[in-house]
XYZ file of C-alpha atoms in Angstrom:
440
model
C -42.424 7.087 -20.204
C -39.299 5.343 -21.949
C -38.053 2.019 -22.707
C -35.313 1.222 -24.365
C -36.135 2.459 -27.765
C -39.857 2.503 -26.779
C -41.428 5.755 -25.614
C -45.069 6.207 -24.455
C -46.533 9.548 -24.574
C -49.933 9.381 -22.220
C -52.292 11.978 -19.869
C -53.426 8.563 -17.677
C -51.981 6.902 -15.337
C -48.266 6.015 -14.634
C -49.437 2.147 -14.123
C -51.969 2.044 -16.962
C -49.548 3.570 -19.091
C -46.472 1.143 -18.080
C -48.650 -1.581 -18.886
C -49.177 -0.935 -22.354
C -45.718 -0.165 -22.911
C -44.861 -3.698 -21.128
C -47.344 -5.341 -23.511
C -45.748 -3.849 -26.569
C -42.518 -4.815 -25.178
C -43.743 -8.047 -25.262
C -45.962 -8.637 -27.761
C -42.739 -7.624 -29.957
C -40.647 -10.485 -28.604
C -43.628 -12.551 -28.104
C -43.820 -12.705 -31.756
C -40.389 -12.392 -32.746
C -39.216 -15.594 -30.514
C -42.102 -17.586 -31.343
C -41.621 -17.312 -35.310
C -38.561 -18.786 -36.833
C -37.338 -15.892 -38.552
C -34.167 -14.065 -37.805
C -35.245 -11.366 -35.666
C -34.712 -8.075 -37.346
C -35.980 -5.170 -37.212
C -35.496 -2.292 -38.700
C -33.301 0.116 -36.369
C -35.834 2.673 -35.374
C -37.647 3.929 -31.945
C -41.441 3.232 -31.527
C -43.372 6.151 -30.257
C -46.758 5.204 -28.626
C -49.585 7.861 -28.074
C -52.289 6.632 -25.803
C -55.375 9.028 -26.033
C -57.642 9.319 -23.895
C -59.955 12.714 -24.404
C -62.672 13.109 -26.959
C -60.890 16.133 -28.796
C -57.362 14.300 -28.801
C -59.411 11.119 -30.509
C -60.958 14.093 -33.090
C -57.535 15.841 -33.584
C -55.640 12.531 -34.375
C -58.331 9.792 -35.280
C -60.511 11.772 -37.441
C -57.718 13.299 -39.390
C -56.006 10.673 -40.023
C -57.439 9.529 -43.370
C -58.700 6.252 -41.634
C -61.697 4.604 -41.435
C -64.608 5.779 -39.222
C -64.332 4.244 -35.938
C -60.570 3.500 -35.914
C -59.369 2.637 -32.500
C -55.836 1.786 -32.885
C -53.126 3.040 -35.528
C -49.942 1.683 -36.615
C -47.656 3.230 -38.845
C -44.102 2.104 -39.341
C -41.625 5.107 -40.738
C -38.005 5.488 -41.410
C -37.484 7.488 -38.583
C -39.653 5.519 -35.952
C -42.843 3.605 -35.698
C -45.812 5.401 -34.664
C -48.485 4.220 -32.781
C -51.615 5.765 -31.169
C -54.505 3.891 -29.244
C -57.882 5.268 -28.187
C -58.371 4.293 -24.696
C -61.840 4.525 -24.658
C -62.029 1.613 -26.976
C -60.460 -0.914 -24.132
C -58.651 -3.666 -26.014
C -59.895 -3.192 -29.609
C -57.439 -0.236 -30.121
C -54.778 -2.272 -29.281
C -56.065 -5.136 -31.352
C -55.524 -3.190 -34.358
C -52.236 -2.005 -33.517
C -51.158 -5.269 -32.347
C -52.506 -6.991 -36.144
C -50.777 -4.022 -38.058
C -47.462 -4.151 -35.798
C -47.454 -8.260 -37.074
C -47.599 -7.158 -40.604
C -44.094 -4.628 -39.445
C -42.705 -7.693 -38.604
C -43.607 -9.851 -41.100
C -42.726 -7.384 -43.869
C -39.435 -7.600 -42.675
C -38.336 -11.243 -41.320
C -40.583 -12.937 -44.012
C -41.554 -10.353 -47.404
C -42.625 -13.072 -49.281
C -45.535 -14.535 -47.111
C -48.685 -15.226 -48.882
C -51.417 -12.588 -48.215
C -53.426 -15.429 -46.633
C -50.814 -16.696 -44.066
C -49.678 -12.560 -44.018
C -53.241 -11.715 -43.009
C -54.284 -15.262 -40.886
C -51.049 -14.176 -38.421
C -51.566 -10.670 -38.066
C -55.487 -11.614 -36.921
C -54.076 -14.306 -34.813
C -52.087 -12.253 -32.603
C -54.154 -9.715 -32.430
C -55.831 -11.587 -29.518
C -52.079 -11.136 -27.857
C -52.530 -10.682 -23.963
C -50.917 -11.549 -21.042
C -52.263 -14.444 -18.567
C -50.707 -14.876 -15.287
C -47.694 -12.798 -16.901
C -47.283 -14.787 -19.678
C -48.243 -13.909 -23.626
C -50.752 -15.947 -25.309
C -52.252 -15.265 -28.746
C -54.945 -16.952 -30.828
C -57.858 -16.199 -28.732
C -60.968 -17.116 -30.400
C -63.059 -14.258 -32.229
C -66.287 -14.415 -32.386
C -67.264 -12.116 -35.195
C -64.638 -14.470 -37.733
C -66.245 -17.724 -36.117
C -69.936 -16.585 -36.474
C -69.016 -15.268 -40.643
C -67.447 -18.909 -41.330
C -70.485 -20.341 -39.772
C -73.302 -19.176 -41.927
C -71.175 -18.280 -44.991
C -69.839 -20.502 -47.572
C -66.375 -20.664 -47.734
C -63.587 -20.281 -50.370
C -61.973 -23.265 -51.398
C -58.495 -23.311 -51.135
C -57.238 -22.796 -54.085
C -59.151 -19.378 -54.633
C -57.725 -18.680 -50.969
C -54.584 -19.320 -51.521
C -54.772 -17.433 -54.947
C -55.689 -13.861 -53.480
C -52.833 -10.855 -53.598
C -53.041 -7.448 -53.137
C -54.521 -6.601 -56.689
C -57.571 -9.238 -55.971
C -61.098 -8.086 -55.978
C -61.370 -10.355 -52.907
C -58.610 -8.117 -51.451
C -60.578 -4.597 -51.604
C -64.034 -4.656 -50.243
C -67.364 -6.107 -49.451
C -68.430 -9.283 -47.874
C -65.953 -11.591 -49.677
C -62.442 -9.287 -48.302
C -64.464 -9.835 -44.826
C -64.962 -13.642 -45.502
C -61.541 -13.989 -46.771
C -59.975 -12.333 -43.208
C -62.073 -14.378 -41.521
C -61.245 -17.878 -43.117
C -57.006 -17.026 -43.428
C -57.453 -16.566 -39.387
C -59.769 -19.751 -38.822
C -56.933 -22.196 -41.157
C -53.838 -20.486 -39.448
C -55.686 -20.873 -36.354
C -56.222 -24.750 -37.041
C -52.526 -25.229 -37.494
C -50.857 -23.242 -34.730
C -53.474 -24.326 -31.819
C -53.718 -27.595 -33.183
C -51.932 -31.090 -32.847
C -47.898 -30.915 -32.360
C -47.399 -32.289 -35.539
C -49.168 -29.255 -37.376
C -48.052 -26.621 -35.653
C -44.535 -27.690 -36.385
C -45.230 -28.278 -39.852
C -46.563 -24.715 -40.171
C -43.465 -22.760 -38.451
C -41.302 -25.446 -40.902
C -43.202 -23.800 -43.570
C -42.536 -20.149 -42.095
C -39.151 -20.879 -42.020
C -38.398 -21.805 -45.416
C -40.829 -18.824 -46.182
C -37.995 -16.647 -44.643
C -35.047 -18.682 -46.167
C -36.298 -17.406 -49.509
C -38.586 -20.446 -50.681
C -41.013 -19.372 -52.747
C -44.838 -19.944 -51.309
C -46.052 -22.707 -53.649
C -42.613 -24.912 -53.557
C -42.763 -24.098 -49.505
C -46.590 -25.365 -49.234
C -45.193 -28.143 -50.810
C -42.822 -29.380 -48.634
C -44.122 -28.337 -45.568
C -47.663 -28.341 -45.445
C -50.148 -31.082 -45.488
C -53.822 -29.178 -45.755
C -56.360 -31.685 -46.032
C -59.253 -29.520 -47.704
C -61.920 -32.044 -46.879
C -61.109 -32.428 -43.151
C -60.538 -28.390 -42.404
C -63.182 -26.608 -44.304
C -66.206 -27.802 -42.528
C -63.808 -27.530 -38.999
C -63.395 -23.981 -39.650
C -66.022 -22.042 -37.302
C -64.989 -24.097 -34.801
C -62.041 -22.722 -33.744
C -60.957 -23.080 -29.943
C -58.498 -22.415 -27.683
C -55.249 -20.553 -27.943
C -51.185 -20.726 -28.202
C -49.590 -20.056 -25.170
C -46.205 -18.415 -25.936
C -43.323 -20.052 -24.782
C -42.070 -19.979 -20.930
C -39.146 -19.241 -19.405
C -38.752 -16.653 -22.898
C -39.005 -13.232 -23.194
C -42.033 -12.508 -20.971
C -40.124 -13.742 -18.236
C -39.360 -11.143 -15.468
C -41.785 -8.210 -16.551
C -42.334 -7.016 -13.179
C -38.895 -5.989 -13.229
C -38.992 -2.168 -13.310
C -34.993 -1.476 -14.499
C -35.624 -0.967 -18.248
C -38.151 1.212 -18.176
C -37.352 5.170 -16.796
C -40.800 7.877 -16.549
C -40.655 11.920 -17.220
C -43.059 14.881 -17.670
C -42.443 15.438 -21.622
C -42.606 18.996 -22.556
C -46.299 19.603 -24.530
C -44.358 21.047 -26.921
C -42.332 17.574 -27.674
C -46.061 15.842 -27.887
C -47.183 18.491 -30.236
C -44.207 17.675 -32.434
C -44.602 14.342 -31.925
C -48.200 14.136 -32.840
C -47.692 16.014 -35.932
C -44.868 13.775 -37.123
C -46.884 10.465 -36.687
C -49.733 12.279 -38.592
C -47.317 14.137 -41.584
C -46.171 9.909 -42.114
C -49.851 8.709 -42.602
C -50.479 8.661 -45.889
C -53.922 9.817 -46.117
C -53.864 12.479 -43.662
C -55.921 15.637 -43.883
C -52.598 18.147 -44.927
C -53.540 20.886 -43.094
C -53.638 18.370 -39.658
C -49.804 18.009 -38.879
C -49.377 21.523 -39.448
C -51.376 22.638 -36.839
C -49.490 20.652 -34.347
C -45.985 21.915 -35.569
C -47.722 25.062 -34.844
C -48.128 25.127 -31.716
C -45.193 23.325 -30.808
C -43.312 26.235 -32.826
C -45.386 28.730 -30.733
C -44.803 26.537 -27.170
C -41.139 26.832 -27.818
C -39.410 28.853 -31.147
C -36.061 27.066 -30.367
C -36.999 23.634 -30.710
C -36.186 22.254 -33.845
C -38.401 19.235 -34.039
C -41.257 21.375 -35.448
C -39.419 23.179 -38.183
C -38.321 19.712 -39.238
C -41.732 18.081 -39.078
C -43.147 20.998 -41.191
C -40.046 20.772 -43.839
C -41.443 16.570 -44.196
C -44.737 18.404 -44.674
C -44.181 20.697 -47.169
C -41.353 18.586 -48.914
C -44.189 17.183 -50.902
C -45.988 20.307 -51.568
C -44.251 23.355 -51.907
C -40.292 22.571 -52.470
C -39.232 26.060 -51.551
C -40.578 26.380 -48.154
C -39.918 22.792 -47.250
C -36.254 24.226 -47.839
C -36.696 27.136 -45.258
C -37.875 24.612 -42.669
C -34.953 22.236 -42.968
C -32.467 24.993 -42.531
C -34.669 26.343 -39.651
C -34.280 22.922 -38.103
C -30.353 22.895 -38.940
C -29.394 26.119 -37.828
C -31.245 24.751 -33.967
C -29.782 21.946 -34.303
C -26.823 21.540 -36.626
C -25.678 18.442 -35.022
C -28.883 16.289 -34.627
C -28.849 13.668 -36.851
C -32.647 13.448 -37.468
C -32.182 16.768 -39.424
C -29.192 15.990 -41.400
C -30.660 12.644 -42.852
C -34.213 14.176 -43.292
C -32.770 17.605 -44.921
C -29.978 15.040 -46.789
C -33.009 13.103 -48.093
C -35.114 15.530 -49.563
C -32.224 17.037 -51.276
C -31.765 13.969 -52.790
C -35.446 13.415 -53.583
C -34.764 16.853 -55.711
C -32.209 16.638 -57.287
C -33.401 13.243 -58.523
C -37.198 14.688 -59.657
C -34.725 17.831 -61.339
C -32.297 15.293 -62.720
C -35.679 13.233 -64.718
C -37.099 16.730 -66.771
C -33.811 18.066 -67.223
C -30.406 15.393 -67.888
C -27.962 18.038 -67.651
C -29.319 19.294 -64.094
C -26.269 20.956 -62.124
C -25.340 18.666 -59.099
C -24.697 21.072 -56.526
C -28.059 19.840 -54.815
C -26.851 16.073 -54.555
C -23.096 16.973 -53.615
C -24.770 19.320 -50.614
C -26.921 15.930 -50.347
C -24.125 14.026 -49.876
C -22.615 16.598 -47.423
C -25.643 16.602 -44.766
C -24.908 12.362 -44.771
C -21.429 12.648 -44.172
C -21.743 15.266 -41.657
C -24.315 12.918 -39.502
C -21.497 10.491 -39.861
C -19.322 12.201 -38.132
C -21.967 12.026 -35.403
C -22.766 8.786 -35.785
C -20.651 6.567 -37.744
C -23.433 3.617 -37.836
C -26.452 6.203 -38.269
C -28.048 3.393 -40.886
C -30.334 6.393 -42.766
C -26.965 8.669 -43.254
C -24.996 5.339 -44.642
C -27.498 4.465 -46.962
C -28.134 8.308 -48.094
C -24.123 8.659 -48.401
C -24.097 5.418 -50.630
C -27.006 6.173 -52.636
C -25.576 9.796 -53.221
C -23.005 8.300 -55.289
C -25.247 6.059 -57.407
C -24.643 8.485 -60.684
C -21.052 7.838 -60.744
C -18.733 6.029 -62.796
C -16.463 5.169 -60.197
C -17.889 4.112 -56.443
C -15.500 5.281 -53.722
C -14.400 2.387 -51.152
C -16.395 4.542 -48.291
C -19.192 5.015 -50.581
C -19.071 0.534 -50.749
C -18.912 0.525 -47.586
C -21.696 2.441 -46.069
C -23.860 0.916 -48.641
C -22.835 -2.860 -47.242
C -23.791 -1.068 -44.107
C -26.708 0.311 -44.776
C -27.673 -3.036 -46.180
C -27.049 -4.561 -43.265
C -29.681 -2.628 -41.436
C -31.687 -2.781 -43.811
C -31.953 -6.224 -45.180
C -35.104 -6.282 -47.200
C -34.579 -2.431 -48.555
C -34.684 -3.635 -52.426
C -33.317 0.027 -53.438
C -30.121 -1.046 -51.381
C -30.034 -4.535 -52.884
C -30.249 -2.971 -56.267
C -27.976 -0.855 -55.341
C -25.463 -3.381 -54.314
C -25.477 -4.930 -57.435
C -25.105 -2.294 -59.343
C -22.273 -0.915 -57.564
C -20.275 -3.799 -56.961
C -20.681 -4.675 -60.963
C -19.149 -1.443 -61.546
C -16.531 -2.302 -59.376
C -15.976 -4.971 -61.489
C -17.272 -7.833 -59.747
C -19.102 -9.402 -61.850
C -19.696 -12.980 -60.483
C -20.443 -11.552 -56.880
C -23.013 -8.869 -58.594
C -24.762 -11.762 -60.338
C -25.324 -13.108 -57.048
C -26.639 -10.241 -55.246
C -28.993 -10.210 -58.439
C -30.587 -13.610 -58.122
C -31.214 -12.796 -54.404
């Protein structure tokens, strides 16, 4: 089942199955109308696996490298966002999706939210549902409410202190308490009066105009410490999403289209979502590209999925697979900017142990971009590897400039391309405009 750029790969039922893809349909633009943030996203499909049988939970779940128990998977990668739910979980899989999918957005409307307000949002719409065809979000949860009830909480300042490198950050009952207390405070502002939930999108705004945390806190917010601490655990009600916006019209049936996929498409699919996990047993995707391979030898989506595999492992073979892939399909753009990439990848690794490395490998780089090109002139992975190829000249080419402004484009918060930029157009011999790009 497809929609738009959303696909849905499921073994239940055509109306169970269109109403998760309607959710994430809307739980997207929920999210992305309701926050003041321009609303991009990075240009690539989402493919959704719903499983429902034990052995498809053991095949994907347990080798994923995730935590025992997982329910729900998200896992945004430059060729499409993967997700997978576990049916038999009801609506805690798609909890966890929806609280990772918040962090896709966030990382790209707003990359400089604080962890706290990062991780407070992402639990707060994790409640997302629909009532009476509308989204709300914010739901109480009990397991949050009943922590900040018989724990003592963090002050403020050690809240709003935490990062990514924080002890607080990476285990035991203090990473729980601090989840639990970011969702109770963002929960205060958003469901509470007018006046603060307009202070706190204010401060999400300038968050996403570049204002750093501290100076936006500042301005925006007015967190009395005394008043909200011992409020905390009692957190009610909810945010209805606004009417009349995207939600509106969902039993309309014109944008979404269904189809028997070929088992050898899921296999390849599967194995792709689990080759981009980053903790994935290795020998897992493999055995999916497999049996796609074995469903099908002419379909090139499995070669390609096993040259991603190996590209990391053993260089040679990952080689083979690409030109497996490209000889099925010399023309599919998936394989020229995945075969283009690792090339590049190689000739970059060759180019640290040996200086005087040949460049035939980033030239036929270059090659496999501009060919996809010449499928698809705004194909924004092919633009940014056809920039980026040129990155160890002197001289940048105009269309080298250009597909990197491009590229940029698409990718707005991509700080290789930024980089990039700046060092290209001071080459170029703009210095003032390069300075710029720099301070961004």
């Amino acid at each position: 089942m497809s929609s738009q750029e959303i696909v849905v790969y499921s073994s239940v039922g055509e109306a169970e199955s269109r109403e998760i893809l309607d959710l994430m349909r809307l739980f997207r633009n929920d999210c992305l109308a309701f926050l003041p943030v321009d609303p991009f996203l990075p240009p690539a499909p989402t493919r959704i696996f719903l499983l429902s049988s034990e052995s498809a939970y053991e095949d994907v779940f347990s080798n994923s490298g995730s935590s025992t128990g997982t329910s729900g998977l998200f896992f945004p990668a430059i060729d499409a966002n993967y997700i997978a739910v576990d049916l038999n979980a009801g609506t805690e899989g798609l909890a966890t999706v929806f609280h990772e999918y918040f962090h896709f957005i966030a990382e790209h409307t707003m990359p400089n939210l604080p962890l706290w307000a990062n991780e407070g949002l992402a639990e707060f719409f994790s409640t997302y549902k629909l009532d009476d065809g509308f989204g709300t979000a914010g739901h109480p949860i009990r397991e949050h409410m009943i922590r900040l009830k018989f724990e003592e909480p963090m002050p403020f300042v050690d809240l709003f202190g935490v990062t990514g490198r924080s002890d607080e950050y990476h285990g035991g009952t203090q990473r729980q308490l601090f989840y639990s207390q970011s969702w109770a405070l963002v929960h205060s502002q958003l469901t509470g009066t007018p006046a603060e939930r307009q202070s706190f999108l204010d401060y999400l705004a300038a968050l996403a105009d570049g204002m750093s945390g501290q100076a936006a806190m500042v301005d925006h917010l007015d967190l009395d410490e005394s008043r909200l601490l011992p409020d905390l655990p009692n957190r009610k009600g909810h945010l209805e999403m606004p009417r009349g916006g995207p939600t509106t019209g969902i039993t309309d049936q014109s944008y979404w289209s269904t189809a028997e996929a070929p088992l050898n498409e899921v296999m390849s699919g599967l194995g792709m979502f689990l080759a981009r996990l980053p903790r994935t047993v290795p020998q897992a995707p493999r055995h999916f590209f497999e049996e796609a391979m074995r469903l099908d030898p002419g379909d090139y989506q499995p070669y390609l999925g096993m040259g991603i595999v190996e590209s990391n492992q053993n260089h040679g073979e990952a080689r083979i697979q690409f030109a497996r892939a490209l000889e099925l399909a010399p023309r599919q753009p998936l394989v020229l900017t995945a075969y283009g990439e690792f090339l590049m990848e190689q000739y970059e690794e060759d180019l640290e142990r040996d200086p005087h490395t040949s460049d035939e490998g980033l030239i036929e780089a270059r090659s496999m971009f501009r060919d996809c090109l010449e499928v698809d002139p705004e194909d924004p992975r092919a633009l940014a590897g056809y920039a980026m190829g040129h990155q160890y000249l002197d001289v940048i080419p105009d269309d080298a400039m250009d597909a990197l402004e491009l590229a940029n484009a698409r990718y707005p918060t991509r700080f290789d391309l930024l980089v990039a930029r700046c060092v290209f157009t001071a080459r170029r011999g703009n210095h003032e405009e390069a300075w710029s790009l720099y301070q961004r």
